[in-house]
Short mmCIF file of C-alpha atoms and ligand atoms in Angstrom, two decimals:
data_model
loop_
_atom_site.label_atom_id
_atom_site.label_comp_id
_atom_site.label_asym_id
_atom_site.label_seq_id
_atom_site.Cartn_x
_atom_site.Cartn_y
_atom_site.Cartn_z
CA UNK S 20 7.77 10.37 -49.29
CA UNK S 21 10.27 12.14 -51.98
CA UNK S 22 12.79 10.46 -49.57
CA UNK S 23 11.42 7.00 -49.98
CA UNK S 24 10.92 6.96 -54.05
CA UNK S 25 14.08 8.49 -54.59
CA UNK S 26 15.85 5.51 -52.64
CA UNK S 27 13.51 2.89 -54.55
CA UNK S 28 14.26 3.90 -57.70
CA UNK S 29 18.03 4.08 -57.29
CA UNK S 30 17.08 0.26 -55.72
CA UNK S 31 14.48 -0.98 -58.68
CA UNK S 32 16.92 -2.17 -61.49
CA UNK S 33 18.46 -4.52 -58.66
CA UNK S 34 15.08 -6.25 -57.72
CA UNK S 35 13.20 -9.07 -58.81
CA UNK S 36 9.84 -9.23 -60.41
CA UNK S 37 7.73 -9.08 -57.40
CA UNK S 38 9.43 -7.17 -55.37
CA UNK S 39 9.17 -4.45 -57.91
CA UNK S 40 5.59 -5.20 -57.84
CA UNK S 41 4.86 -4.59 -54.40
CA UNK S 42 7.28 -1.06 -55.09
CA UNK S 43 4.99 0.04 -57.69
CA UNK S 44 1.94 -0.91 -55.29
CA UNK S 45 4.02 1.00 -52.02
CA UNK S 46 4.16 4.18 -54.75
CA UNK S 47 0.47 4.03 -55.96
CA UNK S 48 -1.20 4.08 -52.31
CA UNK S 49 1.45 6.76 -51.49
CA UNK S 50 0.25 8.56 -54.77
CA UNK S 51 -3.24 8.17 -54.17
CA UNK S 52 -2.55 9.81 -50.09
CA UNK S 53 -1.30 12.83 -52.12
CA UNK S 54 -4.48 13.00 -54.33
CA UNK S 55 -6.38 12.89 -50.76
CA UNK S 56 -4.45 15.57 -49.55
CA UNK S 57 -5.11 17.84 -52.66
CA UNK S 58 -8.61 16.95 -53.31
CA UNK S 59 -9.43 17.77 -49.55
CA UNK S 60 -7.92 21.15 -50.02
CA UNK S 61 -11.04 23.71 -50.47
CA UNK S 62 -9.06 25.65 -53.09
CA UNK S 63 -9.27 24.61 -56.75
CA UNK S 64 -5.49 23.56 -57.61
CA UNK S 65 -4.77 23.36 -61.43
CA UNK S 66 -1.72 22.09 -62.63
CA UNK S 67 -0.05 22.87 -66.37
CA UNK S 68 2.85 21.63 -67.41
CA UNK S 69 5.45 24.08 -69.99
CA UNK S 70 3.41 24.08 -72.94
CA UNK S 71 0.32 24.84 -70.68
CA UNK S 72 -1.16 21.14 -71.11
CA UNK S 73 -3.37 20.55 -67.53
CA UNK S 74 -1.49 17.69 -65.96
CA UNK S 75 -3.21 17.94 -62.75
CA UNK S 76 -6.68 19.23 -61.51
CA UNK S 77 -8.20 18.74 -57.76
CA UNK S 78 -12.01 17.73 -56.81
CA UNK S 79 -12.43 21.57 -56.08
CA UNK S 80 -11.23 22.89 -58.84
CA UNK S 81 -14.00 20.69 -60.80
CA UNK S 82 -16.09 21.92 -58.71
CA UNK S 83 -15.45 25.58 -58.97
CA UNK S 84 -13.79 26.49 -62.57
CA UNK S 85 -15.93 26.73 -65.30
CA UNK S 86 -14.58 23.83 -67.83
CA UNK S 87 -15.60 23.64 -71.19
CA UNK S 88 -15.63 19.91 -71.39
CA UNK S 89 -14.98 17.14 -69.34
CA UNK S 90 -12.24 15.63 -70.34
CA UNK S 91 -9.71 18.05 -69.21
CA UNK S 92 -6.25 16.53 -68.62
CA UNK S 93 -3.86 16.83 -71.49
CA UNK S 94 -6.54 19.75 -72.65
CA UNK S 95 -4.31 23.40 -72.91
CA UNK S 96 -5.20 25.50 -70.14
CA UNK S 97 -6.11 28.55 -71.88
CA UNK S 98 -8.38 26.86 -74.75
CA UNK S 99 -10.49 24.59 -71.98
CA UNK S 100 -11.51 27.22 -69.24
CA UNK S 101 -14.97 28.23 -70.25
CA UNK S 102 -14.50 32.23 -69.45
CA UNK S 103 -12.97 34.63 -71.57
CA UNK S 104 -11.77 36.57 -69.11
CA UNK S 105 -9.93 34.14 -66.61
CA UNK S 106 -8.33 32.62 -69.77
CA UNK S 107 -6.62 36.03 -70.49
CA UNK S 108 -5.62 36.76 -67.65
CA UNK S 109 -4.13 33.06 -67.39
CA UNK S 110 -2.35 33.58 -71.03
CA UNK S 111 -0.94 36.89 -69.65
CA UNK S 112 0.42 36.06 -66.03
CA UNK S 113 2.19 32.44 -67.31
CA UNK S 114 3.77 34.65 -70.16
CA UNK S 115 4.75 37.22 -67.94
CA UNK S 116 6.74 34.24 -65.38
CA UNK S 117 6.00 35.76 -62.12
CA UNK S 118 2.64 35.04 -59.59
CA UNK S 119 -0.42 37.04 -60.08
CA UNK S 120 -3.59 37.43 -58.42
CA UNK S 121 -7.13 38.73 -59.76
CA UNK S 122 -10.57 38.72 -59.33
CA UNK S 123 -13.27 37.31 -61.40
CA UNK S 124 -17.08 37.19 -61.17
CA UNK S 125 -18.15 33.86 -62.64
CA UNK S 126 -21.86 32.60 -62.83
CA UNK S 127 -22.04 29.41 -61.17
CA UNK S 128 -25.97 27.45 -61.01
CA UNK S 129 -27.62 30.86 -61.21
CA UNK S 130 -25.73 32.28 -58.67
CA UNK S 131 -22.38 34.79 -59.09
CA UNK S 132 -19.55 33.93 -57.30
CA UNK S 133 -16.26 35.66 -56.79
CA UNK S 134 -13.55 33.82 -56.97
CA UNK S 135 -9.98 35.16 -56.66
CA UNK S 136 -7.31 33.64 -58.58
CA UNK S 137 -3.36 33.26 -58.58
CA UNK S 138 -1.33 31.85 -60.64
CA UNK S 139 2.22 31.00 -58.94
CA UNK S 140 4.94 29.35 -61.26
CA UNK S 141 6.16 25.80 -61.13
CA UNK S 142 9.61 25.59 -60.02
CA UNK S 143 11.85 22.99 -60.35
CA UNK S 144 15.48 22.72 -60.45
CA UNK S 145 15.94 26.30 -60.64
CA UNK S 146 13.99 25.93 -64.11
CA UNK S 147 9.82 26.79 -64.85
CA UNK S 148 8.43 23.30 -65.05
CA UNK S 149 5.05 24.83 -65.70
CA UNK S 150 2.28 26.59 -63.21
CA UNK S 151 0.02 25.85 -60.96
CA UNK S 152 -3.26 27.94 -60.46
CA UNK S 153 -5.21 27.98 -57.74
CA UNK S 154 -8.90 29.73 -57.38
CA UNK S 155 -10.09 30.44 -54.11
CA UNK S 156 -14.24 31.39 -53.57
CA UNK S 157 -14.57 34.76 -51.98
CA UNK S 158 -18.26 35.07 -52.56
CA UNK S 159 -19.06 34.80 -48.63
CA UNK S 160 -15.67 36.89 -47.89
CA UNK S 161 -17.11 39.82 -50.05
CA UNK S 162 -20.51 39.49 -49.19
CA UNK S 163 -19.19 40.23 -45.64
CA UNK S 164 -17.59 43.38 -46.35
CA UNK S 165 -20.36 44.61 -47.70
CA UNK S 166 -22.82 43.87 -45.32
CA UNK S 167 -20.18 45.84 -43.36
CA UNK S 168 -19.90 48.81 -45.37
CA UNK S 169 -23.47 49.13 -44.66
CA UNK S 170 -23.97 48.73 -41.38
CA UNK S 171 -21.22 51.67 -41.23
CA UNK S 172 -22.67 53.65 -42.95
CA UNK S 173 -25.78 53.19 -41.23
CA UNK S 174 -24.21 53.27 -37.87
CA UNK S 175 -23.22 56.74 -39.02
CA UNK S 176 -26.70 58.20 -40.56
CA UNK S 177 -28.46 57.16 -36.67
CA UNK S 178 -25.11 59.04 -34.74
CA UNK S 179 -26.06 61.84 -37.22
CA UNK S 180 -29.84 61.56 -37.51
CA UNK S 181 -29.46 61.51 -33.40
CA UNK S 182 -27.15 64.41 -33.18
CA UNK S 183 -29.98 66.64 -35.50
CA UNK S 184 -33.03 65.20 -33.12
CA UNK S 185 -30.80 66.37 -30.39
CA UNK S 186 -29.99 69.86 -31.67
CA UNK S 187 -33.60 70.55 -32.60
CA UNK S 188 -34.75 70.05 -29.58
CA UNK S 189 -33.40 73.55 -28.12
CA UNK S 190 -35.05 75.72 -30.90
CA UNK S 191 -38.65 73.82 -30.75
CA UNK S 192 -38.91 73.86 -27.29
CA UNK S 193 -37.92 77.18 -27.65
CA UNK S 194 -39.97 78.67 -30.25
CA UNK S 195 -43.08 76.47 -28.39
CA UNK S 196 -42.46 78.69 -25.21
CA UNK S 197 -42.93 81.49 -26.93
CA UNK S 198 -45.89 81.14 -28.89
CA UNK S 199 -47.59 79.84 -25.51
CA UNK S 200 -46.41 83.75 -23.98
CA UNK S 201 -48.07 85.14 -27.33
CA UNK S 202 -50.97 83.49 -26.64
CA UNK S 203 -51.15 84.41 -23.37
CA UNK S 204 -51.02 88.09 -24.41
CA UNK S 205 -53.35 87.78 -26.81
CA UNK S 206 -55.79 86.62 -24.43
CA UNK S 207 -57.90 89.80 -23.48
CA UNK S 208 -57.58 93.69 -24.49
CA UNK S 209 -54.53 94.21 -26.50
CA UNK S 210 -52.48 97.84 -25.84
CA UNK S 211 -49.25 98.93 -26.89
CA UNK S 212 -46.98 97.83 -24.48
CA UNK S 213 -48.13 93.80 -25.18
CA UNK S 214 -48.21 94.50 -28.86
CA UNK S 215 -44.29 94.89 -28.10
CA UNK S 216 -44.13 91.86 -26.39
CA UNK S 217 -46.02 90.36 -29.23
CA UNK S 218 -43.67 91.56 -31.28
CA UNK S 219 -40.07 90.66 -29.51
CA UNK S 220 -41.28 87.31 -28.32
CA UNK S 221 -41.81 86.99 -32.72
CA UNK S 222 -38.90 87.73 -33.08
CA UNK S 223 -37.12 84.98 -30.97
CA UNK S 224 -39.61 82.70 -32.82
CA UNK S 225 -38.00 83.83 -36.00
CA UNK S 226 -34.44 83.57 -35.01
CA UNK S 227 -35.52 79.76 -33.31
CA UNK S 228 -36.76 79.48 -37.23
CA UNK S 229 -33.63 80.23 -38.09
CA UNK S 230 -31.37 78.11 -36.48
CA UNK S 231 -33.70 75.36 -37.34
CA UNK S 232 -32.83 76.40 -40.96
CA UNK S 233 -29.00 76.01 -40.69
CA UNK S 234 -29.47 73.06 -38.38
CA UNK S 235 -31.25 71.15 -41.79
CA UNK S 236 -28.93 72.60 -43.97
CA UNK S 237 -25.67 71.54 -42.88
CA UNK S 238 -27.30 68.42 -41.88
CA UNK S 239 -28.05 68.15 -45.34
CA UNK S 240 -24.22 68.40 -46.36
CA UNK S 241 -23.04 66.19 -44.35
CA UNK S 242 -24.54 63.21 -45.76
CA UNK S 243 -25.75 64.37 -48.95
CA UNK S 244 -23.06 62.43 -51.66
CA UNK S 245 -21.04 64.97 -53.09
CA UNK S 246 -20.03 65.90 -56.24
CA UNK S 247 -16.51 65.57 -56.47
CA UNK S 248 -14.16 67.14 -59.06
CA UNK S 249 -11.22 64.70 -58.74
CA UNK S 250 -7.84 66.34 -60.15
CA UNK S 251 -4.02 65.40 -59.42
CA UNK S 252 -3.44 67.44 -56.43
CA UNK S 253 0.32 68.34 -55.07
CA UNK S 254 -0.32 68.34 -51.57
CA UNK S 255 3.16 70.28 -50.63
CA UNK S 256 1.81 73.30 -52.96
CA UNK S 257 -1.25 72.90 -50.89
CA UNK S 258 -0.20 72.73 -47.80
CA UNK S 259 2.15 75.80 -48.59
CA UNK S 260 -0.41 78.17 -49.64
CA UNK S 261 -2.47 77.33 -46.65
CA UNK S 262 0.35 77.86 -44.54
CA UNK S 263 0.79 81.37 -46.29
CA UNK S 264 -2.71 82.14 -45.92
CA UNK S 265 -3.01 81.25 -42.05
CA UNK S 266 0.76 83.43 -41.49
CA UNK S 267 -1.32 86.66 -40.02
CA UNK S 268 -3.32 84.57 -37.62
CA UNK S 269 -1.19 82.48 -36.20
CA UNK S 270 1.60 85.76 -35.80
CA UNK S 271 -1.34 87.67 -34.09
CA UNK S 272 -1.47 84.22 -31.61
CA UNK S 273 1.71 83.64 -31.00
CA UNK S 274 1.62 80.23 -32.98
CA UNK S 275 5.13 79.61 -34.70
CA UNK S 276 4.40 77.10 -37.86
CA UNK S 277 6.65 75.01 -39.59
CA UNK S 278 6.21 73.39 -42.93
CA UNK S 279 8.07 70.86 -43.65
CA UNK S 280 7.52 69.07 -47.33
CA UNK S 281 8.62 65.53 -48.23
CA UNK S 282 10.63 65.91 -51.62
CA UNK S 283 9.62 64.12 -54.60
CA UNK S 284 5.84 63.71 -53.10
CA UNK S 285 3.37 61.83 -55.63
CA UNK S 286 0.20 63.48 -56.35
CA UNK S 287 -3.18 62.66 -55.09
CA UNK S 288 -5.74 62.90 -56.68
CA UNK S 289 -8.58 64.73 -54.93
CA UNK S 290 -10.91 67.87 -55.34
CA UNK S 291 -9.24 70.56 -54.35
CA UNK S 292 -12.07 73.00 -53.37
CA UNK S 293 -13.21 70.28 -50.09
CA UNK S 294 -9.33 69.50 -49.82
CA UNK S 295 -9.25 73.37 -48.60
CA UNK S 296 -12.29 72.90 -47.08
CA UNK S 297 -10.60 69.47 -44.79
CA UNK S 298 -7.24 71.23 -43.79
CA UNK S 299 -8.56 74.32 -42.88
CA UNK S 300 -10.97 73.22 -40.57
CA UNK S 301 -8.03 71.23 -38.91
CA UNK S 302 -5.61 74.18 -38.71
CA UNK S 303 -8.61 76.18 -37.48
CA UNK S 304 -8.99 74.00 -34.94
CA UNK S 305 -5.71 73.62 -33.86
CA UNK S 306 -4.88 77.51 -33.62
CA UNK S 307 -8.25 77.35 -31.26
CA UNK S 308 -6.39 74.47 -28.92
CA UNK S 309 -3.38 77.29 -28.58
CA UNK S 310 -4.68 80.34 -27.47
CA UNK S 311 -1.82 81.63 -25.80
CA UNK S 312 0.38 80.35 -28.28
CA UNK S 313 2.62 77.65 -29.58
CA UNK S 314 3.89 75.50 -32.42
CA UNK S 315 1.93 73.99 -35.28
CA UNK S 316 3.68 71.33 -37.36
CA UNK S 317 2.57 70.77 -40.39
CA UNK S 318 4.54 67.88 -42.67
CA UNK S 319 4.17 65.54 -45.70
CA UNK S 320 4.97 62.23 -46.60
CA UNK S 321 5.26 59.06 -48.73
CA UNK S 322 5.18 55.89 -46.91
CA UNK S 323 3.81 52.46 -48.16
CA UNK S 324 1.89 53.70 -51.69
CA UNK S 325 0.10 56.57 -48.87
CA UNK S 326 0.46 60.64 -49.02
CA UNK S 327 0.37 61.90 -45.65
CA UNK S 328 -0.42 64.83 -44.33
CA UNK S 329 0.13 65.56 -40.34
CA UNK S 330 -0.73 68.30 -38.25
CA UNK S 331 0.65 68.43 -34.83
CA UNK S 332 -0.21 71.12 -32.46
CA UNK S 333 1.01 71.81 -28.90
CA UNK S 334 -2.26 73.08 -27.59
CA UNK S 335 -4.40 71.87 -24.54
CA UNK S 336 -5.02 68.22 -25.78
CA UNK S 337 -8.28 66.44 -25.98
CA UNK S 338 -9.14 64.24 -23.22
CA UNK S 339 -9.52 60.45 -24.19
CA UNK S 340 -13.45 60.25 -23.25
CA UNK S 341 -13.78 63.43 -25.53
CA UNK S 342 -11.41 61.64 -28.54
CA UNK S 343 -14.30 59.13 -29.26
CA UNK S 344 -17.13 62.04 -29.78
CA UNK S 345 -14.91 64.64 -32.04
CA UNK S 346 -16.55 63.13 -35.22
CA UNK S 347 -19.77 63.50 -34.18
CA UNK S 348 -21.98 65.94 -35.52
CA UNK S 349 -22.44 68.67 -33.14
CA UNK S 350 -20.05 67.54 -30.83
CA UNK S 351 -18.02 70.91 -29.61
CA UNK S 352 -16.32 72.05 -26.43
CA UNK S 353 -16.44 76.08 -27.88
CA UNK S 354 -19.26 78.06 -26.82
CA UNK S 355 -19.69 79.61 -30.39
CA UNK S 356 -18.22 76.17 -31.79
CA UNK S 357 -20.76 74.26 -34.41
CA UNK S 358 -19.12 71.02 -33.74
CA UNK S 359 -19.45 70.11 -37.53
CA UNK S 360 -16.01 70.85 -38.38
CA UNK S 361 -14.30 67.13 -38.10
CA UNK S 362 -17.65 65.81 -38.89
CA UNK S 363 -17.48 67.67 -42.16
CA UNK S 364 -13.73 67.17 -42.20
CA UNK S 365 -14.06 62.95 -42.25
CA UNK S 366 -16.92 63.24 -44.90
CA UNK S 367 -14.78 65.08 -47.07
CA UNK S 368 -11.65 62.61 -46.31
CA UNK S 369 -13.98 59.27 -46.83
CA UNK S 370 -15.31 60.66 -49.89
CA UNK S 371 -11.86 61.12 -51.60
CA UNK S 372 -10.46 57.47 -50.10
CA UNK S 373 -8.45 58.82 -47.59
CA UNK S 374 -8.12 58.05 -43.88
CA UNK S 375 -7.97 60.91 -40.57
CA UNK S 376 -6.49 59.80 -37.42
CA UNK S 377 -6.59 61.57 -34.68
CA UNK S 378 -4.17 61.20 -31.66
CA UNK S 379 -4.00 64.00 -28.65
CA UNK S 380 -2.12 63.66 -25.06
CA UNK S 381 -3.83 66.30 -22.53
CA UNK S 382 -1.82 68.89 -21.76
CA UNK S 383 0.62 68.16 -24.27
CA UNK S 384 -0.60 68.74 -27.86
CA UNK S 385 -3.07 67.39 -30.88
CA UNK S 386 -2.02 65.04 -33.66
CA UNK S 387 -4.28 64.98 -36.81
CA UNK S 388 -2.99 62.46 -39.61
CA UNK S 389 -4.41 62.49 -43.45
CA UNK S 390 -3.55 60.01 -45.69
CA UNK S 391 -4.63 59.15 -49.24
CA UNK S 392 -3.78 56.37 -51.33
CA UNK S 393 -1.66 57.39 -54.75
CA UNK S 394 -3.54 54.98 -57.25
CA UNK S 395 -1.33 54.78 -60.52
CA UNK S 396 1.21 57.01 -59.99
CA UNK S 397 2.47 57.26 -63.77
CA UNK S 398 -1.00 57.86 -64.97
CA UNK S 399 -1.21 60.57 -62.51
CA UNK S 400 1.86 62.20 -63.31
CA UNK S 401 0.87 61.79 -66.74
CA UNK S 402 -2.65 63.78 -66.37
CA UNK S 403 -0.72 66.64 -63.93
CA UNK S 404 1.70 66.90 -66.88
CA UNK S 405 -1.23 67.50 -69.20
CA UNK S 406 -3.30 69.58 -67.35
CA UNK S 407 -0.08 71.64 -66.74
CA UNK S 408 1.51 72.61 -70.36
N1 LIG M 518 -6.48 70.27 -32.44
C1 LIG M 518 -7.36 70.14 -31.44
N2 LIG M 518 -6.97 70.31 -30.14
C2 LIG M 518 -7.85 70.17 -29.14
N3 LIG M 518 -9.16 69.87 -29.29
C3 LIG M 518 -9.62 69.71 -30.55
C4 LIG M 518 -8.76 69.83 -31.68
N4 LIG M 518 -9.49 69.59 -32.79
C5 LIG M 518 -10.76 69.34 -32.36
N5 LIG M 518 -10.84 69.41 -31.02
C6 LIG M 518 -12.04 69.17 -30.18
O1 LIG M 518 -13.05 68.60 -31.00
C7 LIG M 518 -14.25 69.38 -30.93
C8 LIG M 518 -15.00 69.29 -32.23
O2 LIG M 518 -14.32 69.94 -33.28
P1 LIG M 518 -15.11 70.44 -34.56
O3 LIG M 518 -15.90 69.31 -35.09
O4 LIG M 518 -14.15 71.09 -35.49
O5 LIG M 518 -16.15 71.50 -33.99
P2 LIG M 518 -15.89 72.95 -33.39
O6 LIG M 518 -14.54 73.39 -33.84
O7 LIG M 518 -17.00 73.76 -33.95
O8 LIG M 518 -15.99 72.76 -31.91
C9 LIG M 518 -13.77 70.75 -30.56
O9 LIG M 518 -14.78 71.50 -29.92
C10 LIG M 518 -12.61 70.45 -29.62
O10 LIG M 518 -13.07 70.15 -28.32
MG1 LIG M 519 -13.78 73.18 -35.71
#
């Protein structure tokens, strides 16, 4: 089409009346295709010319932007949207000359919707002709994620409400036995030697009792929210002191570890007490997969805004029907294992926005990946610098 009015214009001061009539005519119907094309396009499309006069605005953007009046072309952008907000961040991206993209929540016939909204400059000729914005609604989008958060988290209070059902069981059925035997004792004349069956088989029932006890309380801290103390953490301090503090056990194992500490590492911010808590389950864990020795890895890095952690052990491997159940509560392969250390572990990692991974090869060795997103990183560096004078 550019093509075609380019060649008619360099032909229009060479043609008669009404052949410049039918031009203008060939023009207007390819104009008014265009207009199709844009106003069929679900995302509100705004266009402003230099001095931020709307020259252009699509059906959905009508539809979608809040407009203080009606008549809108020729209005200025930034005086005609009817939301504070939106309008500054408008006045701030097209003074700042390169795209941005935000958020807003806008109210919209009594209902809130989200839309998200860039503005990308208007190049022309290597010059800013003005900008175009365009507002996409994400209401549905984000409405979706959170249904999904909850089913998650759901999902994950019936593995765990299933897991404490499960591990109850033992103890009740237990302590049930017993009581029946008590009974049973109690039945007739009582002499010495069933008062010390009485007595043992009361016992049991009160270690049963127990059990139940620490059952419901570490059930309870797993999915009780926590109370987090976030501070800028340096992870390669961390990592060293644990490494330092694990240096008998490993020796007495035969477990050679090497620490190896990305240089100029951003810091996360985290707490660091349930940090501890995270990597020294995981280094517990792994000394456990090596009991007749081996290498432990530990490392840090910086890769895509992320702090990583990794721990890689050459110990027996975990096999991959077992690699799905690891997080669950409960789940253990040890005879005196709980089976709430990764369960604990992941809570702890969720909690302060980071990821685990876990990747093993039987036989060969475990892999356990942290990661945690550095939010801000001159804000943090500015509170570490503060909190260390
Ligand atoms: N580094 C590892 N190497 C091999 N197996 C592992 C490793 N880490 C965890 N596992 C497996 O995952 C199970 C669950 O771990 P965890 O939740 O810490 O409970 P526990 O250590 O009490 O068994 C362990 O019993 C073990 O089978
Ligand atoms: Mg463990």
């Amino acid at each position: 089409m550019k093509k075609f009015i380019k060649k008619a214009m360099e032909k229009a001061p060479k043609l008669g009346k009404e052949r410049l009539i039918t031009l203008m005519g060939d023009i207007f119907s390819e104009y008014q295709q265009l207009e199709t094309v844009l106003n069929s396009i679900p995302i509100a499309t705004i266009v402003a010319d230099k001095q931020d006069r709307i020259i252009y605005v699509n059906k959905s953007a009508i539809a979608k932007i809040p407009f203080r009046n009606y008549e809108i072309i020729e209005k200025n952008l930034f005086d005609i949207i009817d939301d504070f907000d939106i309008s500054i961040f408008l006045a701030n991206s097209i003074g700042s000359g390169d795209s941005r993209s935000q958020e807003f929540i806008i109210a919209k016939d009594d209902k809130d919707l989200v839309l998200e909204i860039n503005v990308v400059p208007l190049v022309a000729n290597g010059a800013i002709q003005g900008n175009i914005v365009l507002a996409d609604d994400i209401t549905e989008q984000k409405e979706l994620d959170i249904q999904l958060k909850r089913a998650e988290k759901l999902a994950s209070l019936t593995t765990l409400t299933a897991g404490v059902a499960h591990e109850i069981k033992n103890p009740l059925g237990s302590i049930s036995i017993h009581i029946q035997l008590i009974q049973k004792l109690l039945k007739g004349d009582l002499d010495d030697d069933k008062i010390e069956k009485i007595n043992k088989f009361l016992l049991v029932v009160n270690e049963e009792i127990d059990r139940l006890n620490s059952i419901i309380v570490d059930f309870l801290f797993t999915v009780r929210p926590m109370n987090l103390s976030l501070e800028p953490i340096n992870m390669n301090n961390l990592l060293a002191d644990l490494v330092e503090f694990m240096h008998y056990e490993c020796e007495k194992q035969n477990i050679v570890c090497d620490f190896s500490q990305a240089e100029n590492l951003p810091l996360v911010r985290a707490d660091i007490k349930y940090l501890k808590q995270a990597v020294l389950n995981i280094v517990k864990n792994a000394i456990a997969a090596m009991p007749s020795g081996g290498t432990l890895k530990v490392a840090t890095l910086f890769k895509n805004s992320k702090v990583f952690i990794e721990f890689q052990d050459s110990g027996t491997g975990i096999p991959q029907e077992e690699l799905e159940k690891i997080f669950e509560p409960y789940f253990t392969t040890k005879d005196s294992g709980s089976g709430l250390g990764l369960t604990v572990v992941y809570k702890l990692v969720k909690e302060m926005k980071g990821e685990i991974n876990i990747d093993s090869e039987l036989g060969k060795g475990t892999r356990v990946t942290l990661s945690f997103p550095v939010e801000n990183r001159s804000k943090i560096l500015l509170e570490y610098n503060a909190t260390h004078r």
